[in-house]
Short mmCIF file of C-alpha atoms and ligand atoms in Angstrom, two decimals:
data_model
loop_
_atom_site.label_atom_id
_atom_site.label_comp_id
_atom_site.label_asym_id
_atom_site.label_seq_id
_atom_site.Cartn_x
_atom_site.Cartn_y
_atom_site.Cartn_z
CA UNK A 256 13.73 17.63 -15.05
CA UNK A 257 14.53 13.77 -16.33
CA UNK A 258 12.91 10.87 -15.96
CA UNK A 259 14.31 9.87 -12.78
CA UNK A 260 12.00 9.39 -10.28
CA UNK A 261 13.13 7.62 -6.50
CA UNK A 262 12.10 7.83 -3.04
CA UNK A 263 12.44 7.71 0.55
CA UNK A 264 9.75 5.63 2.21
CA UNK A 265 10.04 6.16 6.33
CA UNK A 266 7.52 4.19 8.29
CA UNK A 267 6.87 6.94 11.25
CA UNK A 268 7.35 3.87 13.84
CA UNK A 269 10.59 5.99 15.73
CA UNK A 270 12.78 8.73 15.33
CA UNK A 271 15.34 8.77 11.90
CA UNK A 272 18.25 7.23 12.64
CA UNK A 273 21.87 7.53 10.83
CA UNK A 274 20.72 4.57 8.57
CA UNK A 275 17.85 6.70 7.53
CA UNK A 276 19.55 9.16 6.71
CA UNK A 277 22.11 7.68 4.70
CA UNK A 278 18.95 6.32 2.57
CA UNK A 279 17.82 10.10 2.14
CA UNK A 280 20.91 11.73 1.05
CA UNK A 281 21.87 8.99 -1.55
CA UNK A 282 18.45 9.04 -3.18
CA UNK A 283 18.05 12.53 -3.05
CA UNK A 284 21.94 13.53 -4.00
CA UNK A 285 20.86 10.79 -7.01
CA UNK A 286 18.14 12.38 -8.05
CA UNK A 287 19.84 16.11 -8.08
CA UNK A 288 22.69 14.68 -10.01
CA UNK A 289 20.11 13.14 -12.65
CA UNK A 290 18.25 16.59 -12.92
CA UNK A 291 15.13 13.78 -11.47
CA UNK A 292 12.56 13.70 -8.94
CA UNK A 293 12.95 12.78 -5.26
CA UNK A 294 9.81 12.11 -3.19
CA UNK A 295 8.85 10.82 0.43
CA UNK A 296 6.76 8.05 0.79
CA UNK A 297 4.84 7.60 4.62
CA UNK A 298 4.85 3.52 5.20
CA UNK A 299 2.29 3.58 7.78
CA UNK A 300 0.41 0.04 7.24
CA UNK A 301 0.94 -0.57 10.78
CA UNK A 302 -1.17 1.53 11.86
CA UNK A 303 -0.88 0.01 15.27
CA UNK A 304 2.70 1.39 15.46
CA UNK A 305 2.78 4.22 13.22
CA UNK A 306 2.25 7.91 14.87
CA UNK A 307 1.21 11.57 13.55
CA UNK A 308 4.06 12.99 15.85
CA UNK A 309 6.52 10.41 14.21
CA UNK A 310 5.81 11.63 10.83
CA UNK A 311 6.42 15.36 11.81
CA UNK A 312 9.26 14.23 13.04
CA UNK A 313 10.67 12.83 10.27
CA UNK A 314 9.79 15.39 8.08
CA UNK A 315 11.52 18.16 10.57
CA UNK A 316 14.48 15.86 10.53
CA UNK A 317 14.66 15.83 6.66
CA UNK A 318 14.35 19.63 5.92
CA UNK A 319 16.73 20.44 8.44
CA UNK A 320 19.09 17.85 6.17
CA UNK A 321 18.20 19.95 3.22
CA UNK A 322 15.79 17.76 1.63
CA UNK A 323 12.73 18.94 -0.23
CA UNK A 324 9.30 17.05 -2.07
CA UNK A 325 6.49 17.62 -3.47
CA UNK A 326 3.49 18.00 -1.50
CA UNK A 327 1.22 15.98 -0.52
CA UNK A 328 2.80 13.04 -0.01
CA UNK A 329 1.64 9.60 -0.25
CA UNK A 330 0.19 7.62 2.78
CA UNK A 331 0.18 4.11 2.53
CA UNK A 332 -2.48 4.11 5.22
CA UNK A 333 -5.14 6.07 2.14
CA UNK A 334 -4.44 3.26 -0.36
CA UNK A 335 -5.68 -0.20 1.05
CA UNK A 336 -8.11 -0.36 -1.60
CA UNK A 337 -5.30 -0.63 -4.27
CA UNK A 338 -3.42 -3.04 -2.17
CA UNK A 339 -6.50 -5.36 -1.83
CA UNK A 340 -7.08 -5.00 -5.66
CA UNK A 341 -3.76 -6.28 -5.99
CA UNK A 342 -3.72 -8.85 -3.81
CA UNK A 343 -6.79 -10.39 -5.58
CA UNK A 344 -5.44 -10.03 -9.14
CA UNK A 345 -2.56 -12.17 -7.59
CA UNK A 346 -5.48 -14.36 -5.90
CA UNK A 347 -6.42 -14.71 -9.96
CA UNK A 348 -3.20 -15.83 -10.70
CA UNK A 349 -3.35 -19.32 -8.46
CA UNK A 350 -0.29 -18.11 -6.53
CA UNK A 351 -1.20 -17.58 -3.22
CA UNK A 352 -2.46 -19.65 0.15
CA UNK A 353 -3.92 -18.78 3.62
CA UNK A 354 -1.59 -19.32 6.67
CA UNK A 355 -2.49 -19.99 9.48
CA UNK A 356 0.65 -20.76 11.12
CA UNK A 357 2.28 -18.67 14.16
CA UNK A 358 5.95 -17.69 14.48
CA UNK A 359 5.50 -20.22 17.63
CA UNK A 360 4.38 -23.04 14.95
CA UNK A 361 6.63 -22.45 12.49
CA UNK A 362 9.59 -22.70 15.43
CA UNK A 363 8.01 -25.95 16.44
CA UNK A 364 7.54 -27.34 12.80
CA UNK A 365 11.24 -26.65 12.52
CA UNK A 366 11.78 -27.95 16.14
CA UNK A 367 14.33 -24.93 16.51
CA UNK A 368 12.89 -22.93 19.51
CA UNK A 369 14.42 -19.82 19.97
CA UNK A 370 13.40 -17.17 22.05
CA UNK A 371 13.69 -13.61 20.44
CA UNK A 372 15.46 -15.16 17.64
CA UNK A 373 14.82 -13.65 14.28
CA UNK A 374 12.02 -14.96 12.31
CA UNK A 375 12.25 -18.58 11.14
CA UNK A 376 12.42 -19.55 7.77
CA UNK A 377 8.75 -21.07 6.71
CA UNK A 378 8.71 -24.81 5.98
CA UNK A 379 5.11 -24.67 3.87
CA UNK A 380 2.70 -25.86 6.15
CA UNK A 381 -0.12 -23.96 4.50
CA UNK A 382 0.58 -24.71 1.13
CA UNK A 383 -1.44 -26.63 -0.06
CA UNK A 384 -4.61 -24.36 1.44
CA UNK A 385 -7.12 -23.38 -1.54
CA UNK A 386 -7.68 -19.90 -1.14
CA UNK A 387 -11.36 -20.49 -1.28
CA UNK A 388 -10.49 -21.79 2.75
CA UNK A 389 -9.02 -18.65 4.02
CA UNK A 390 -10.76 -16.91 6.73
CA UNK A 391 -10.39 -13.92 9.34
CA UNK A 392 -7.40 -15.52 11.18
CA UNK A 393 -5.02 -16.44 8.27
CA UNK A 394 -2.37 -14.66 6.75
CA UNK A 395 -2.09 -14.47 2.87
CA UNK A 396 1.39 -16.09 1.31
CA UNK A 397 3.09 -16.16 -1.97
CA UNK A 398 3.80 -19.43 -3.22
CA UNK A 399 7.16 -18.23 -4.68
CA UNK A 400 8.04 -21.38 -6.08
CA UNK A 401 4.59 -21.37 -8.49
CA UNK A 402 5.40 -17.81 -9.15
CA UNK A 403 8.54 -18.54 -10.59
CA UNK A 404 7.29 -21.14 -12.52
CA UNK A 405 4.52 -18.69 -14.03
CA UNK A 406 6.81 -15.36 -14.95
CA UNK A 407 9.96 -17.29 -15.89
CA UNK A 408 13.72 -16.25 -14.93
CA UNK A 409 14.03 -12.91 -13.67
CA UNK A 410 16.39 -10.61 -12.83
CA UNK A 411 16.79 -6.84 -11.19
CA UNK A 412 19.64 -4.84 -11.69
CA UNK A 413 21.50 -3.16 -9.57
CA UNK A 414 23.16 0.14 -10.12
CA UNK A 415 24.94 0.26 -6.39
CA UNK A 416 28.54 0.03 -5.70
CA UNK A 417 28.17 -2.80 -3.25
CA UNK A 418 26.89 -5.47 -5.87
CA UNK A 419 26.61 -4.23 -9.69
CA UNK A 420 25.27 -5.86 -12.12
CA UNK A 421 22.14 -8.66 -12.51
CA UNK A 422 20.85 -10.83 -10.13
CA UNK A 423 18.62 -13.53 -10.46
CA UNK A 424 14.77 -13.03 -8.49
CA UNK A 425 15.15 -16.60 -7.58
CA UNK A 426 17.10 -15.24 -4.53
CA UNK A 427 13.96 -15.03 -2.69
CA UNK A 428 13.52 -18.26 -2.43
CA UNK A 429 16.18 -18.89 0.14
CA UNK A 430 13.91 -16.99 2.81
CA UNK A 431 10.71 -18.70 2.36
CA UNK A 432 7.47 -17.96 1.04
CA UNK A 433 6.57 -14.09 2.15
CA UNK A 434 3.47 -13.16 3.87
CA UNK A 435 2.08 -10.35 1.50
CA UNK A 436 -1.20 -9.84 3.58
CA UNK A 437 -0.91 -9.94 7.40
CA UNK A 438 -3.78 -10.91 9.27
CA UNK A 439 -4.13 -7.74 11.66
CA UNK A 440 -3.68 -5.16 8.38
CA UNK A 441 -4.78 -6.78 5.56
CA UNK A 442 -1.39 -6.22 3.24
CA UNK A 443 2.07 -5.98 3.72
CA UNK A 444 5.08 -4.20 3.17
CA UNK A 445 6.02 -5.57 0.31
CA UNK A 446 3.31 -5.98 -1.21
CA UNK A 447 2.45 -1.81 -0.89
CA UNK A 448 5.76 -1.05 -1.82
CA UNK A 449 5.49 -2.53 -5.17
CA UNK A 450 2.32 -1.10 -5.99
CA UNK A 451 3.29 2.14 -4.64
CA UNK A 452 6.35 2.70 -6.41
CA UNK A 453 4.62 1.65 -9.81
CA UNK A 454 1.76 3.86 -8.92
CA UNK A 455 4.32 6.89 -8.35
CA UNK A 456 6.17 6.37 -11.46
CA UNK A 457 9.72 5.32 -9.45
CA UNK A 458 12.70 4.59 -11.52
CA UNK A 459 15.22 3.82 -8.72
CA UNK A 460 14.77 2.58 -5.36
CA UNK A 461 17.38 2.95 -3.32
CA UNK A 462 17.64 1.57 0.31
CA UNK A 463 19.72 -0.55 2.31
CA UNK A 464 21.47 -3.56 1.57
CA UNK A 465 19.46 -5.78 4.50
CA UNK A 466 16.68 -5.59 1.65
CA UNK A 467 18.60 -7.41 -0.80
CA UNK A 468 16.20 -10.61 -0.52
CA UNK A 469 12.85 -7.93 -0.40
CA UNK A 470 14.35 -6.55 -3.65
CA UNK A 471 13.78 -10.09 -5.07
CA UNK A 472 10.66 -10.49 -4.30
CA UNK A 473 9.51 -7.45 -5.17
CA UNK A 474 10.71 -8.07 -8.89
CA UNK A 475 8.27 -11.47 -8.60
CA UNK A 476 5.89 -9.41 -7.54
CA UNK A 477 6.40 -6.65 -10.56
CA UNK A 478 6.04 -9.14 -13.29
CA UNK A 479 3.02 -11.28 -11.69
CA UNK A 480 1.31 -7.69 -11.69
CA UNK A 481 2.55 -6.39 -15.15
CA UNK A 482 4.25 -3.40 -13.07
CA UNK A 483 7.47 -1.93 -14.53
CA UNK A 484 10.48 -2.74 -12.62
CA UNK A 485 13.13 0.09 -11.57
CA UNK A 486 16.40 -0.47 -11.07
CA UNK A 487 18.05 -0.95 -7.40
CA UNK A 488 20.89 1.07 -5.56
CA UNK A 489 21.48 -0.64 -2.10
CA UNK A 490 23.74 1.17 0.21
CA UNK A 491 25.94 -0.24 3.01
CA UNK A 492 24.69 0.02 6.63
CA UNK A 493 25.85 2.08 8.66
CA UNK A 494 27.81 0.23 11.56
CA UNK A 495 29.44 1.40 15.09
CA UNK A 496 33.11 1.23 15.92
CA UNK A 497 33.48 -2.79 16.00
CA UNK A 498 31.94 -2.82 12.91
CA UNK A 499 28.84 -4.13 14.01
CA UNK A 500 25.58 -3.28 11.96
CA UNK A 501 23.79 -0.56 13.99
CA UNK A 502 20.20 -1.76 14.87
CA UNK A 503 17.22 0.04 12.87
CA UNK A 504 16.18 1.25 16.39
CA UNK A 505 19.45 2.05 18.12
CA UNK A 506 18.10 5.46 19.58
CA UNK A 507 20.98 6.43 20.54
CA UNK A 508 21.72 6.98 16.76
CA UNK A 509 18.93 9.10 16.21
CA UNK A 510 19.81 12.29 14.11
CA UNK A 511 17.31 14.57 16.54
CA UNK A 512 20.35 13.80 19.51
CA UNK A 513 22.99 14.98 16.80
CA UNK A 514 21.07 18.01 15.82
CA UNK A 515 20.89 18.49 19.59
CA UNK A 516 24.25 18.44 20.39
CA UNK A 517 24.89 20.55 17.67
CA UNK A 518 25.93 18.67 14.52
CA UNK A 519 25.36 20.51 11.38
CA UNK A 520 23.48 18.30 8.28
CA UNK A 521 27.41 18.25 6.69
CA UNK A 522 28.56 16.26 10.02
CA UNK A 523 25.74 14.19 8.94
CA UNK A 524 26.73 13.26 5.90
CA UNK A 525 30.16 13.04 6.65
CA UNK A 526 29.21 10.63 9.65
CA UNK A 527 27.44 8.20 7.03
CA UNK A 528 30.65 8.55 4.56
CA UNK A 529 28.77 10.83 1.78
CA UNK A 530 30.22 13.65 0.51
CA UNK A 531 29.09 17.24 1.94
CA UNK A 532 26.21 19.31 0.39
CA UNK A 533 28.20 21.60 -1.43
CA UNK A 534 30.75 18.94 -2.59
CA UNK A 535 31.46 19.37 -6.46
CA UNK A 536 30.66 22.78 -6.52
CA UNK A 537 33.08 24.14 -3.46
CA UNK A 538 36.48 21.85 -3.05
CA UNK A 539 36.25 19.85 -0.30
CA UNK A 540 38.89 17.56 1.57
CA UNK A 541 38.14 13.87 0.19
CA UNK A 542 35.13 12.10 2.19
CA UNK A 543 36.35 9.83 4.66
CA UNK A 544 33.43 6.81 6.41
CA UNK A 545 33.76 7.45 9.90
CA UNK A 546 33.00 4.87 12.27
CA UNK A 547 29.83 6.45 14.46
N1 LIG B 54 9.39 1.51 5.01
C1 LIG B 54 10.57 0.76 4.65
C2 LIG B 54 11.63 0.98 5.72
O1 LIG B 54 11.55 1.97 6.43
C3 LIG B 54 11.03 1.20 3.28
C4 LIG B 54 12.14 0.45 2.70
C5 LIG B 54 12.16 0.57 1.17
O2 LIG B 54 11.34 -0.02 0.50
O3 LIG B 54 13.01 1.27 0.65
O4 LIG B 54 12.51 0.16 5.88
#
């Protein structure tokens, strides 16, 4: 056993889906291949959407891929109290504001209305809110720009194929300041994930390249909180014949329907482009990415 320590952090929302898996099998053939640790994380914050059923689901799904973990695993849903802890420390730090602001306001503010378009980028309204001012209906944000100013350059590196090498934090500012504590749960995604991958000793994260920009701010996030930072491995997505990017919840991609119609965990990994299970100890034909 090294040091290497990664995860794979589901949220039980749906059913895995090729993407998923593709997440699974490169941080757990990474971890085998470092002699490290590979553990699953439950993202259940939304507790609104999460469900029981999902999560033994999920799990199923991953044994039957060959996966193993040590037991238990963590629930996001047990640890608010650390997330609130570190939410105030940031509080501490000057760096955050209250938000009031809707989706519908921020549309307006930009005058770009757009039904079902993805989430606007958020011009600042709030900023200048004290904190002392927030109440029940605001969200929490993190004035990124006053981060930066506090922690200094930073950079993450990235140990992935698809982008090697360093890459400045400052990244994050080209999608607006994030919301690190919703106002229905209290916290957020990436705020958990940071503290959560600190608190389980995680060395690598690796995860899809639509998280580039979360990556960023998670590294702001690190160094506000004195966490360490591990190193990145973003993977391609996974994308259908045209070469579009397949949508997280394209059910139709869901790895229960492949185990259904009979696909073995192999066809899995050969469907996301990774090499079979056995691959460097059998010979094997050389691994192709097939479009799905
Ligand atoms: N719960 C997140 C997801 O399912 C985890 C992503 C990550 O941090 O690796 O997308």
């Amino acid at each position: 056993m090294t040091g290497y320590v990664t995860r794979f952090a589901p949220s039980p929302t749906g059913p895995l889906h090729l993407g998923h898996a593709l997440s699974a099998l490169t941080a757990w053939d990474r971890a085998r291949a470092a002699g490290g640790t590979f553990l699953l994380r439950i993202e259940d914050i939304d507790t609104a959407r999460c469900r029981t059923e999902w999560e033994a689901a999920i799990a199923d799904d991953l044994r039957w891929l060959g996966l193993a973990w040590p037991e238990p695993v963590l629930r996001q849903s047990d640890r608010m109290p650390a997330y609130r802890a570190a939410l105030a420390r940031l509080a501490d730090l000057g760096v955050l504001y209250p938000c009031r602001c809707t989706r519908g306001d921020i549309r307006a503010a930009l005058s770009a209305p757009q039904e079902g378009a993805p989430a606007p980028l958020y011009p600042g309204t709030c900023r200048g809110r004290a904190m002392a001012d927030a109440g029940p209906g605001d969200a929490i944000r993190l004035d990124l720009s006053r981060a930066l100013a506090l922690t200094g350059p930073l950079a993450f590196d990235e140990a992935g194929p698809l982008r090697p090498g360093r890459h400045d934090a400052a990244l994050a500012l080209a999608d607006g300041d994030p919301v690190l504590a919703r106002r229905d749960i209290g916290t957020s995604y990436a705020l958990a994930v940071v503290v959560d991958d600190a608190a389980q000793g995680v060395t690598e994260v690796v995860r899809g390249a639509d998280l580039f920009a979360a990556t960023a701010v998670q590294t702001i996030l690190q160094a506000l909180l004195g966490l360490p930072r591990p190193t990145y491995w973003h993977h391609d997505l996974i994308r259908d014949d045209a070469g579009r990017r397949l949508a997280k919840r394209d059910d139709a991609r869901a790895l229960a329907l492949y185990r259904a119609a009979g696909a073995t965990p192999d066809d899995i990994r050969r469907m996301v482009g990774l090499q079979p299970a056995g691959a460097g100890r059998i010979s094997t034909s050389a691994p192709s990415r097939t479009a799905v």
